[in-house]
mmCIF file of C-alpha atoms in Angstrom:
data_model
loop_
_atom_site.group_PDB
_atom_site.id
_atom_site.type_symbol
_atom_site.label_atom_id
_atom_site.label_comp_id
_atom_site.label_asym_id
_atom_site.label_seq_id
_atom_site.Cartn_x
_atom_site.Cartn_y
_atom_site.Cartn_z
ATOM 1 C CA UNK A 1 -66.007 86.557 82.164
ATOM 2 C CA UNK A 2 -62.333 85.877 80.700
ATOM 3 C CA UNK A 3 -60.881 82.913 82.383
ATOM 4 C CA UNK A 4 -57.110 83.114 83.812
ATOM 5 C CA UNK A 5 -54.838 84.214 81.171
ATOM 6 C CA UNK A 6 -51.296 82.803 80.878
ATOM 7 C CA UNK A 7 -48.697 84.095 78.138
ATOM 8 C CA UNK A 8 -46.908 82.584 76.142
ATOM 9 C CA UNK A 9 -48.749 79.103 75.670
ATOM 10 C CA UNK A 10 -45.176 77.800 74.893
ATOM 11 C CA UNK A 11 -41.486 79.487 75.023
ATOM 12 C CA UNK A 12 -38.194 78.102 73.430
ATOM 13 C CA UNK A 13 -35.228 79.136 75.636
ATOM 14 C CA UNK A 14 -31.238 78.848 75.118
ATOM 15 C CA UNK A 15 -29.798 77.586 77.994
ATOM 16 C CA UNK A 16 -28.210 81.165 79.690
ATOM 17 C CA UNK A 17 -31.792 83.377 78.661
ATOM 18 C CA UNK A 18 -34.129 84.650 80.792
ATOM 19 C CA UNK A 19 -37.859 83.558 80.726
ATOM 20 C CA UNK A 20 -40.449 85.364 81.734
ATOM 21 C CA UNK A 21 -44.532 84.219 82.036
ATOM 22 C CA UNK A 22 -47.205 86.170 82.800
ATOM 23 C CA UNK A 23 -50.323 85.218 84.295
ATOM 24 C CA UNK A 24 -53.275 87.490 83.967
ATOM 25 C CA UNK A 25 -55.978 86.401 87.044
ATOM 26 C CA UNK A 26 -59.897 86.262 87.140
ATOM 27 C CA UNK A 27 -61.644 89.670 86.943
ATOM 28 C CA UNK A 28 -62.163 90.160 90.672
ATOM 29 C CA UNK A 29 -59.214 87.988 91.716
ATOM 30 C CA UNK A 30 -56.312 89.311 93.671
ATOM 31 C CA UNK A 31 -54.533 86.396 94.651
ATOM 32 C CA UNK A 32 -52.282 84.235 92.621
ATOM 33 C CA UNK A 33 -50.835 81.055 92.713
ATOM 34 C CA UNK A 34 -47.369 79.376 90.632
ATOM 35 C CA UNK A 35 -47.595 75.887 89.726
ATOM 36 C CA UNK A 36 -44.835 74.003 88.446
ATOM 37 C CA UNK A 37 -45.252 70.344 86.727
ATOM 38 C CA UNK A 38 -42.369 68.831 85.496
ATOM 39 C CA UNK A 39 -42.316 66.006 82.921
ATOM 40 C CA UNK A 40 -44.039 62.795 83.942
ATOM 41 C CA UNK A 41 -44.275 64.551 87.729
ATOM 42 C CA UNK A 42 -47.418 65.983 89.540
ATOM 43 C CA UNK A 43 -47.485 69.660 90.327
ATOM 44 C CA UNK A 44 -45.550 71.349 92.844
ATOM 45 C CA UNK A 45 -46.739 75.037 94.620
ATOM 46 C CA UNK A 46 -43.789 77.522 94.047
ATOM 47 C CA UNK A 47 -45.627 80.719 95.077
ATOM 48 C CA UNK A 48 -48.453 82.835 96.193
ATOM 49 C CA UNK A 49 -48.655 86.578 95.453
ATOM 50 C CA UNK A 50 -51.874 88.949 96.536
ATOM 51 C CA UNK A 51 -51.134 92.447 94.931
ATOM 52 C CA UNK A 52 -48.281 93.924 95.463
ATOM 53 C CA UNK A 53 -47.161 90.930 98.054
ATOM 54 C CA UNK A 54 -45.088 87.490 98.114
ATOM 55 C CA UNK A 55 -47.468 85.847 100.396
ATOM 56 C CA UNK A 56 -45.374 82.451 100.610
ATOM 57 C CA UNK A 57 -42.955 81.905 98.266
ATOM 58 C CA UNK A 58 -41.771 78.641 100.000
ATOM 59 C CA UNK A 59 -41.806 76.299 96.728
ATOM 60 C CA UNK A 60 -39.515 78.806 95.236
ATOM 61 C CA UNK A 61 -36.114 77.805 93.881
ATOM 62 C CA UNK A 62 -33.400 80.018 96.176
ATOM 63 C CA UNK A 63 -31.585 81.288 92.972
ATOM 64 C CA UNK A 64 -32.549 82.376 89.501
ATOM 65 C CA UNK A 65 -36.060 82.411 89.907
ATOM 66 C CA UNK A 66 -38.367 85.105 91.034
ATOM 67 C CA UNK A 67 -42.249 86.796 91.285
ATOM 68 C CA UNK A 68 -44.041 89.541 91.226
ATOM 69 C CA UNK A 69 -47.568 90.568 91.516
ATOM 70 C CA UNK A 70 -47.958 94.445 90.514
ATOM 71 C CA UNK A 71 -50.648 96.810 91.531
ATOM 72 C CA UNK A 72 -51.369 97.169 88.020
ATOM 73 C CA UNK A 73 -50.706 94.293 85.000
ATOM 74 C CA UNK A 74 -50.213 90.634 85.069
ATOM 75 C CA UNK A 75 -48.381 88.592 88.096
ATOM 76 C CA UNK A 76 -44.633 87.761 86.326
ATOM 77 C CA UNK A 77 -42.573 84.341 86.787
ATOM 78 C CA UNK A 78 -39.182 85.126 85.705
ATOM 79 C CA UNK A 79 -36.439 82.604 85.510
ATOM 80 C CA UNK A 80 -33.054 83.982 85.043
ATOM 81 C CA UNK A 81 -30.161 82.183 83.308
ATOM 82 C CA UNK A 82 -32.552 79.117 82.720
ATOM 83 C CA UNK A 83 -31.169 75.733 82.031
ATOM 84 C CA UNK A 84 -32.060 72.318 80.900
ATOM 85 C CA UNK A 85 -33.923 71.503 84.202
ATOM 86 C CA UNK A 86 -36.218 74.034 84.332
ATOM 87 C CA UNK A 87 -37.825 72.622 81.256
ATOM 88 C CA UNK A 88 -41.737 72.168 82.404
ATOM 89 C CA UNK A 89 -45.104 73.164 82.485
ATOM 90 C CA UNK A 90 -45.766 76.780 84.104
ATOM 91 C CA UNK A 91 -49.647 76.825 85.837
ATOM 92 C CA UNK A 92 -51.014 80.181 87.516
ATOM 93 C CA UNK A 93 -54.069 79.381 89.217
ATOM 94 C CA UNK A 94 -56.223 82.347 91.369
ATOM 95 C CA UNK A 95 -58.670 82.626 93.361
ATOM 96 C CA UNK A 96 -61.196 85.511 94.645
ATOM 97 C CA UNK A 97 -59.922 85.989 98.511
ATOM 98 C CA UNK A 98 -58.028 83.509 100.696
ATOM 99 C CA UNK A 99 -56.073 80.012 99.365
ATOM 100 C CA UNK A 100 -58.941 78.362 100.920
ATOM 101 C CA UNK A 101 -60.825 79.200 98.222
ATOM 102 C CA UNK A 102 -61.843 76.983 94.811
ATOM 103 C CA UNK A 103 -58.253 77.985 92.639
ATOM 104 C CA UNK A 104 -58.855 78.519 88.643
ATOM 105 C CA UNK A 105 -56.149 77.377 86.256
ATOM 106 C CA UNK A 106 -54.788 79.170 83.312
ATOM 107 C CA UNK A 107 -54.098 76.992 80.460
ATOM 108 C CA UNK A 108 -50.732 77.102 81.445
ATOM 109 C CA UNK A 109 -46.778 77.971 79.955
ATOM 110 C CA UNK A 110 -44.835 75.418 78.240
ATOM 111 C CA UNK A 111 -40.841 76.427 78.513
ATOM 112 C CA UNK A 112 -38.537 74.561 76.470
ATOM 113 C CA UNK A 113 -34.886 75.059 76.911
ATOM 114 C CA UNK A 114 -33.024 73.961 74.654
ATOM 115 C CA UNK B 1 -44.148 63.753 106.154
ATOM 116 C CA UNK B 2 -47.624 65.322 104.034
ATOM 117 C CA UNK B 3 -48.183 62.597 101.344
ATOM 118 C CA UNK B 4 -50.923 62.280 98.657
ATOM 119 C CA UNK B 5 -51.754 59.073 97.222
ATOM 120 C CA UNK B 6 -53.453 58.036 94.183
ATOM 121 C CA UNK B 7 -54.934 54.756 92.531
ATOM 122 C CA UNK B 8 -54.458 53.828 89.924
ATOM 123 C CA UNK B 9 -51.830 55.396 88.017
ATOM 124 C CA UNK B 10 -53.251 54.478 85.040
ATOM 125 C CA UNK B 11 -57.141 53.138 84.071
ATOM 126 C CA UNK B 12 -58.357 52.201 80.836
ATOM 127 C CA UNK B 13 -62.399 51.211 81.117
ATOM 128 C CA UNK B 14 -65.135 50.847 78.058
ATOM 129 C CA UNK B 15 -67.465 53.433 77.305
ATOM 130 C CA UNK B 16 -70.540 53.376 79.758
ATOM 131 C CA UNK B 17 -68.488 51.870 82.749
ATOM 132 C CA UNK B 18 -68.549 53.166 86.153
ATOM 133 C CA UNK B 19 -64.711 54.411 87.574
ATOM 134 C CA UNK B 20 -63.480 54.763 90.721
ATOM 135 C CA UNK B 21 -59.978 56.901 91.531
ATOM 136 C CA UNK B 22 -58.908 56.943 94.913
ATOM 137 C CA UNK B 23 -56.817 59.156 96.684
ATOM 138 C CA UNK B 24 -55.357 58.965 100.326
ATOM 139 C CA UNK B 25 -53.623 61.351 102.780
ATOM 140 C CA UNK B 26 -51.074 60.598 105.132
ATOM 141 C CA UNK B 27 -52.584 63.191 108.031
ATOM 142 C CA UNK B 28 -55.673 65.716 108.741
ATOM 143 C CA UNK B 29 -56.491 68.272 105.900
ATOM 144 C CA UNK B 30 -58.784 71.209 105.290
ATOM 145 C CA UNK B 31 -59.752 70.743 102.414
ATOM 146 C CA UNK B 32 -59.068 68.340 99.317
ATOM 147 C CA UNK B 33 -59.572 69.528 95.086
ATOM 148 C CA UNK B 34 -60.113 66.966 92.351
ATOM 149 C CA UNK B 35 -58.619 68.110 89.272
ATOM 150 C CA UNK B 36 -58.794 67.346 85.590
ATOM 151 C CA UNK B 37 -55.787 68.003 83.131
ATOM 152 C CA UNK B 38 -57.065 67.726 79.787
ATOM 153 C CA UNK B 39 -55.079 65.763 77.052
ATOM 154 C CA UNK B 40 -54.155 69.616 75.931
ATOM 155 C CA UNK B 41 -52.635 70.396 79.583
ATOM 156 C CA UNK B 42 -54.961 72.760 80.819
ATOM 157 C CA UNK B 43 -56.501 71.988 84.596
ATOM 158 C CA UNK B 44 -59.980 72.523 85.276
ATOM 159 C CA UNK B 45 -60.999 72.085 89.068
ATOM 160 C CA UNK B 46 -63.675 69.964 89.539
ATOM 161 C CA UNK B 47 -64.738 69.178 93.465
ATOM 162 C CA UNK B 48 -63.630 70.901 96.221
ATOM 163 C CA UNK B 49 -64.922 69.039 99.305
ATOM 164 C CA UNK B 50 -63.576 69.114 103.383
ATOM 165 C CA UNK B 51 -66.206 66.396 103.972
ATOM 166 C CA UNK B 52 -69.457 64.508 102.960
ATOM 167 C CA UNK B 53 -70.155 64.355 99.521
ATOM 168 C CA UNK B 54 -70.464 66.184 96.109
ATOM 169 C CA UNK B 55 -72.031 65.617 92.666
ATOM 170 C CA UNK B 56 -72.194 67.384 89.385
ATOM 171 C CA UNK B 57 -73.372 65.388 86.412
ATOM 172 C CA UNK B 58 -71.881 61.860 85.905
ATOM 173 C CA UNK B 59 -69.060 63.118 88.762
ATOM 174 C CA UNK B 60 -69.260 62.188 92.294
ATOM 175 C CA UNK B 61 -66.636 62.861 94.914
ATOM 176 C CA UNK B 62 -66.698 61.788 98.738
ATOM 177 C CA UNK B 63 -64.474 62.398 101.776
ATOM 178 C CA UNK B 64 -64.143 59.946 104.496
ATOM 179 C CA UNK B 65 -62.231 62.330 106.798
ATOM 180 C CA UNK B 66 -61.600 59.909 109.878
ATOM 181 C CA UNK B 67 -59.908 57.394 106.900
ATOM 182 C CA UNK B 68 -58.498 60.179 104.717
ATOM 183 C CA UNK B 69 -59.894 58.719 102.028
ATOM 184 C CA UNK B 70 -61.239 60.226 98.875
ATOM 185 C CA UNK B 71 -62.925 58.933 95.882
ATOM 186 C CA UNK B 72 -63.774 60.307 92.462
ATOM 187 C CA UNK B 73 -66.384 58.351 90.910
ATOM 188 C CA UNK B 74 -67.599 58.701 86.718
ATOM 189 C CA UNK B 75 -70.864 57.387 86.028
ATOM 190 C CA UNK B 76 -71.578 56.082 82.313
ATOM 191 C CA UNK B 77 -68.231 57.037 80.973
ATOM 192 C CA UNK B 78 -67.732 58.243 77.930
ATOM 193 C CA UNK B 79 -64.388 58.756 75.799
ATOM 194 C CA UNK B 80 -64.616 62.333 76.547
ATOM 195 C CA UNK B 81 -63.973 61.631 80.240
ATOM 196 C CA UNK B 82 -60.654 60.573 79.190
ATOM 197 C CA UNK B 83 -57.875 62.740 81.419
ATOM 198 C CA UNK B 84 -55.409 62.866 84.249
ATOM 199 C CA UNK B 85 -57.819 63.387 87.444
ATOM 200 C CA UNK B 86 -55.514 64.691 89.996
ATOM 201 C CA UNK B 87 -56.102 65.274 93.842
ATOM 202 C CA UNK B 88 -54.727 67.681 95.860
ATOM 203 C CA UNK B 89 -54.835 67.968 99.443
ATOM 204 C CA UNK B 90 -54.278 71.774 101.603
ATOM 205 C CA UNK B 91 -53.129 70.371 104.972
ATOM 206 C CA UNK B 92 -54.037 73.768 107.562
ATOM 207 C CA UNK B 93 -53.099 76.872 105.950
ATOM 208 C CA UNK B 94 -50.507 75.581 103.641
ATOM 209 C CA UNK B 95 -50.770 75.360 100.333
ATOM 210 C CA UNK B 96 -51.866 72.585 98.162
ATOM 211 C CA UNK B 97 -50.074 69.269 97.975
ATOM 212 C CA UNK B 98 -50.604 67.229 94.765
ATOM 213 C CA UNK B 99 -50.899 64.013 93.527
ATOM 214 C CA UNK B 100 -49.289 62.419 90.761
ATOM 215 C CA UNK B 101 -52.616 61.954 88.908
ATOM 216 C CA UNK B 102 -54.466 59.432 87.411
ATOM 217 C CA UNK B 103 -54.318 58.558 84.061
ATOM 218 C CA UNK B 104 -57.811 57.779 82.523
ATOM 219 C CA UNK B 105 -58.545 56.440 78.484
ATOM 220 C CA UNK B 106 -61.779 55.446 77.905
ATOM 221 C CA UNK B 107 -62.248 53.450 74.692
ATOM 222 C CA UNK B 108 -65.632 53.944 72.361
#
């Protein structure tokens, strides 16, 4: 049983580019979590999808940054325009039902921009 | 304000010791995960407890709910063991609050 999936492992970005990470869940799970650790800071919740929904998206950044969870494929983190700041560590976590729930970690999404 | 507090920031013990990481909450959760972030990055949850205690192998976690208080304790260590254990709190139905982690080496 494949763990969480996260592509790419690491991404180079110009400052301007869009970035986009994908997060493949659990077999069996249906809701996703965004994790965002930036360097030499603990993690921070930016958003949790079930399919097809933005359950809470209340650790999202207003502008440039958005998610979606499709009925079919991988849940999508997309960045627009990024710059220097968004440089960080990208974690998807999911779980089987509710957030209540034990949350599995992919191995994460390094973004670089340079 | 929904804190999470961890001690020590950073631990270095011998192989074999026993280690204690602490973690405190400013008010009442639901539940509260001990992580591990490997050397590598990736996170690999370890306890999740609302109260009592847990054990699996040389890792024990407790709850002291009326102190909110948690401990992660690492019997015999080994250099293996060496990580960033991180707790993280879910305060109702939020979502989870972290900690900044702490910052284990374990020397052979």
């Amino acid at each position: 049983n494949a763990g969480v999936m996260q592509n790419p492992r690491h991404l180079v970005r110009r400052r301007g580019q869009e970035a986009r990470l994908r997060c493949s869940p659990m077999k069996g799970h249906s809701h996703v979590y965004w994790y965002r650790q930036l360097p030499e800071e603990g993690l921070k919740f930016m958003v949790y999808l079930q399919k097809e929904n933005i359950i809470d998206e209340s650790g999202m950044p207003k502008e440039r940054f958005s998610a979606e969870f499709p009925k079919e494929g991988p849940s999508i983190l997309r960045i627009q325009q990024v710059v220097r700041g968004d440089s960080a560590a990208y974690f998807c976590a999911s779980s089987q039902r509710q957030r209540q729930e034990t949350q599995y970690f992919g191995p994460g999404t390094r973004l670089l921009v340079l | 304000k929904n804190e999470v507090e961890q001690s020590p920031q950073n631990l270095t013990a011998q192989e074999g010791e026993f280690i204690t990481i602490n973690c405190s909450y400013s008010v009442g959760i639901s539940a509260l995960h001990w992580l591990q972030q490997h050397p590598g990055g990736g996170i690999v949850s370890l306890f999740m407890l609302s109260s009592g205690k847990k054990k699996h192998g040389r890792l024990i976690a407790t709850i002291n709910i009326q102190e909110k208080h948690s401990s992660l304790h690492i019997t015999a260590s080994h250099p293996r063991d060496s990580a960033v254990y991180i707790c993280a709190v879910k305060f109702s139905q939020g979502n989870l609050i972290f900690g900044k982690g702490t910052k284990l080496s374990v020397k052979p």
